[in-house]
Short mmCIF file of C-alpha atoms in Angstrom, two decimals:
data_model
loop_
_atom_site.label_atom_id
_atom_site.label_comp_id
_atom_site.label_asym_id
_atom_site.label_seq_id
_atom_site.Cartn_x
_atom_site.Cartn_y
_atom_site.Cartn_z
CA LEU K 28 110.90 104.34 113.29
CA GLU K 29 108.08 106.85 112.91
CA LEU K 30 107.59 108.32 109.46
CA ALA K 31 105.06 110.87 108.29
CA LEU K 32 103.43 108.71 105.66
CA PRO K 33 101.56 110.59 102.93
CA ALA K 34 97.83 109.97 102.84
CA ASP K 35 97.93 109.00 99.16
CA LEU K 36 100.29 108.66 96.25
CA ASP K 37 101.67 112.18 96.47
CA PRO K 38 105.05 112.18 94.68
CA LEU K 39 106.18 115.43 96.27
CA ALA K 40 105.52 114.20 99.81
CA GLU K 41 107.25 110.89 99.18
CA HIS K 42 110.15 112.66 97.47
CA ALA K 43 110.61 114.78 100.60
CA LEU K 44 110.50 111.64 102.74
CA SER K 45 113.15 110.05 100.55
CA ARG K 46 115.40 113.10 100.92
CA GLN K 47 115.29 112.66 104.70
CA PHE K 48 117.03 109.33 104.16
CA GLU K 49 119.55 110.52 101.55
CA GLY K 50 117.55 108.99 98.72
CA ARG K 51 117.83 105.53 100.25
CA LEU K 52 114.19 104.87 101.16
CA ALA K 53 113.18 101.37 100.10
CA GLY K 54 109.70 100.06 99.43
CA ILE K 55 109.02 96.35 99.99
CA ASP K 56 106.10 94.26 98.78
CA GLU K 57 105.30 90.65 97.97
CA ALA K 58 103.37 88.62 95.44
CA GLY K 59 102.06 85.10 95.79
CA ARG K 60 100.82 84.62 99.34
CA GLY K 61 97.61 82.93 98.24
CA PRO K 62 98.56 80.45 95.48
CA TRP K 63 98.64 76.71 96.07
CA SER K 64 101.97 76.36 94.30
CA GLY K 65 105.15 78.20 93.48
CA PRO K 66 107.32 80.48 95.58
CA GLY K 67 106.37 83.74 97.17
CA ALA K 68 108.21 86.64 95.55
CA VAL K 69 109.38 89.75 97.38
CA ALA K 70 110.86 92.89 95.86
CA ALA K 71 112.68 95.79 97.48
CA VAL K 72 112.96 98.99 95.43
CA ILE K 73 114.78 102.26 96.04
CA LEU K 74 113.29 104.73 93.59
CA ASP K 75 115.16 107.60 92.01
CA HIS K 76 112.56 110.29 92.68
CA HIS K 77 113.99 112.36 89.85
CA ALA K 78 113.20 109.55 87.41
CA VAL K 79 110.00 107.88 88.59
CA PRO K 80 108.23 105.97 85.79
CA ASP K 81 105.01 107.63 84.62
CA ARG K 82 101.70 106.47 86.07
CA LEU K 83 103.31 104.15 88.58
CA ALA K 84 100.56 102.39 90.53
CA ASP K 85 99.70 99.29 92.56
CA SER K 86 100.31 96.22 90.40
CA LYS K 87 96.77 94.96 91.02
CA LYS K 88 95.36 98.03 89.25
CA LEU K 89 97.43 97.55 86.10
CA THR K 90 97.04 95.40 83.02
CA GLU K 91 99.63 92.71 82.44
CA ALA K 92 101.10 94.67 79.53
CA ARG K 93 101.40 97.83 81.62
CA ARG K 94 103.02 95.90 84.50
CA GLU K 95 105.58 94.47 82.09
CA GLN K 96 106.37 97.92 80.72
CA LEU K 97 106.71 99.47 84.17
CA TYR K 98 108.82 96.54 85.34
CA GLU K 99 111.43 97.34 82.69
CA GLU K 100 111.32 101.06 83.49
CA ILE K 101 111.74 100.41 87.22
CA LEU K 102 114.78 98.20 86.61
CA GLU K 103 116.32 100.91 84.41
CA THR K 104 115.85 103.74 86.92
CA SER K 105 115.92 102.20 90.41
CA PHE K 106 117.91 99.99 92.75
CA VAL K 107 116.09 96.65 92.90
CA ALA K 108 116.46 93.33 94.68
CA VAL K 109 114.24 90.25 94.65
CA ALA K 110 114.03 87.33 97.09
CA LEU K 111 111.93 84.18 96.92
CA ALA K 112 110.28 82.10 99.64
CA SER K 113 110.36 78.55 98.30
CA PRO K 114 107.43 76.15 98.66
CA ARG K 115 109.56 74.07 101.04
CA GLU K 116 110.30 77.12 103.20
CA ILE K 117 106.61 78.08 103.18
CA ASP K 118 105.63 74.58 104.31
CA ALA K 119 108.27 74.54 107.03
CA ARG K 120 107.60 77.99 108.48
CA ASN K 121 104.11 79.06 107.26
CA ILE K 122 103.45 81.64 104.56
CA ARG K 123 103.60 84.71 106.81
CA ALA K 124 106.92 83.84 108.43
CA ALA K 125 108.48 82.77 105.14
CA THR K 126 107.37 86.00 103.47
CA LEU K 127 108.79 88.16 106.25
CA LEU K 128 112.14 86.38 106.01
CA ALA K 129 112.18 86.93 102.25
CA MET K 130 111.42 90.62 102.79
CA ALA K 131 114.51 90.96 104.98
CA ARG K 132 116.59 89.07 102.41
CA ALA K 133 115.43 91.38 99.64
CA ALA K 134 116.25 94.49 101.67
CA ARG K 135 119.72 93.16 102.47
CA ALA K 136 120.31 92.29 98.80
CA LEU K 137 119.78 95.83 97.52
CA PRO K 138 122.92 97.11 95.73
CA VAL K 139 122.74 100.28 97.83
CA ALA K 140 122.06 99.81 101.53
CA PRO K 141 118.70 101.35 102.48
CA LEU K 142 118.47 103.74 105.41
CA ALA K 143 114.74 103.11 105.93
CA CYS K 144 112.18 100.63 104.61
CA LEU K 145 108.45 100.96 104.07
CA ILE K 146 106.73 97.59 104.01
CA ASP K 147 103.31 96.88 102.58
CA GLY K 148 100.97 95.42 105.18
CA ARG K 149 100.91 95.26 108.97
CA ASP K 150 104.25 93.63 109.77
CA VAL K 151 107.83 94.87 109.97
CA PRO K 152 110.03 91.87 109.19
CA PRO K 153 112.83 90.96 111.57
CA GLY K 154 116.34 91.12 110.20
CA LEU K 155 116.04 94.31 108.16
CA PRO K 156 119.36 96.14 107.63
CA CYS K 157 117.74 99.43 108.74
CA PRO K 158 114.64 100.74 110.54
CA GLY K 159 111.33 99.85 108.92
CA GLN K 160 107.69 100.82 109.13
CA ALA K 161 104.62 98.93 107.99
CA ALA K 162 102.17 100.72 105.70
CA ILE K 163 98.69 99.21 105.42
CA LYS K 164 97.62 99.28 101.77
CA GLY K 165 100.96 100.87 101.05
CA ASP K 166 100.98 99.61 97.47
CA GLY K 167 98.15 102.06 96.76
CA ARG K 168 99.64 104.94 98.75
CA LEU K 169 103.39 104.96 98.26
CA LEU K 170 105.31 104.96 95.00
CA CYS K 171 108.24 102.91 96.29
CA ILE K 172 105.90 100.15 97.50
CA ALA K 173 103.88 100.29 94.27
CA ALA K 174 107.13 99.79 92.36
CA ALA K 175 108.02 96.83 94.57
CA SER K 176 104.56 95.33 94.01
CA ILE K 177 105.11 95.46 90.24
CA VAL K 178 108.56 93.90 90.38
CA ALA K 179 107.39 91.12 92.70
CA LYS K 180 104.30 90.35 90.60
CA VAL K 181 106.08 90.31 87.23
CA THR K 182 108.97 88.26 88.62
CA ARG K 183 106.63 85.63 90.00
CA ASP K 184 104.37 85.52 86.95
CA ARG K 185 107.35 85.03 84.63
CA LEU K 186 108.70 82.28 86.85
CA MET K 187 105.39 80.44 86.92
CA ALA K 188 105.12 80.70 83.13
CA ARG K 189 108.53 79.05 82.85
CA MET K 190 107.52 76.38 85.34
CA ASP K 191 104.58 75.54 83.09
CA GLN K 192 107.14 74.11 80.68
CA VAL K 193 108.71 72.01 83.42
CA PHE K 194 105.40 70.79 84.88
CA PRO K 195 102.96 71.06 81.96
CA ASP K 196 100.12 69.10 83.58
CA TYR K 197 98.95 71.88 85.91
CA GLY K 198 98.36 74.96 83.73
CA PHE K 199 100.72 77.21 85.69
CA ALA K 200 101.09 79.67 82.81
CA GLY K 201 97.39 80.44 83.01
CA HIS K 202 96.59 80.56 86.73
CA LYS K 203 100.12 81.16 88.11
CA GLY K 204 99.53 78.59 90.84
CA TYR K 205 96.31 80.08 92.22
CA GLY K 206 93.35 77.90 93.02
CA THR K 207 91.24 77.31 89.91
CA ALA K 208 89.00 74.46 88.81
CA ARG K 209 91.63 73.30 86.32
CA HIS K 210 94.33 73.40 88.99
CA ALA K 211 92.18 71.43 91.44
CA ALA K 212 91.37 68.82 88.80
CA ALA K 213 95.05 68.43 87.88
CA LEU K 214 95.99 68.04 91.53
CA THR K 215 93.40 65.30 91.99
CA GLU K 216 94.47 63.50 88.83
CA LYS K 217 98.26 63.97 88.90
CA GLY K 218 99.03 64.61 92.55
CA ALA K 219 101.42 67.33 93.68
CA CYS K 220 104.63 68.42 91.99
CA PRO K 221 107.66 69.92 93.77
CA LEU K 222 106.17 73.41 93.39
CA HIS K 223 103.08 72.67 95.45
CA ARG K 224 102.67 73.99 98.98
CA ARG K 225 101.70 70.84 100.78
CA SER K 226 100.77 72.71 103.96
CA PHE K 227 97.98 74.54 102.11
CA ARG K 228 94.64 72.91 102.80
CA PRO K 229 93.43 72.43 99.17
CA VAL K 230 96.70 70.68 98.31
CA ALA K 231 96.61 68.53 101.43
CA LEU K 232 92.99 67.55 100.74
CA ALA K 233 93.77 66.67 97.12
CA LEU K 234 96.60 64.44 98.28
CA GLY K 235 94.39 62.67 100.76
#
């Protein structure tokens, strides 16, 4: 699939691209490749280009409060699906392979079947229900991928905050599973919990 990707976040250009695919152009992005614990989260979003939330942008450029607000607006106006790559799946397959599988699951779970997918990064996942094209730094260039980045990030952050109540020794609500001094100290003292990715080197080293 060859698409004429806009050079930046140009809503008119992306709207025209969406029309080529009958309004069923999905953006796909992930959150949580780097953390030592917790699942990877993937979102697939088909925007309604007549009702795009204002100031939609890459999740990394937004405050937490703004991400939360946009998350709700995206769910109200778009078709959305989320898939998770569990820590066990990540350990069994590696983070890249597990993320790509979750991307395909998210695309297949959309309530309206997409006719084309734009995927943040360099890889087109196998198993998509339609043609796909990778878009390097797509979360900063394409609205549908930016929306997916927000949904994936908020979904994962909320999940890790809830997991802090289940596994209170690790500080998941604060660092969301990423590598911090507190997280490393808790790993050394308490060992790993079921959320930890045991194939990740810092976890493996902490476990001896």
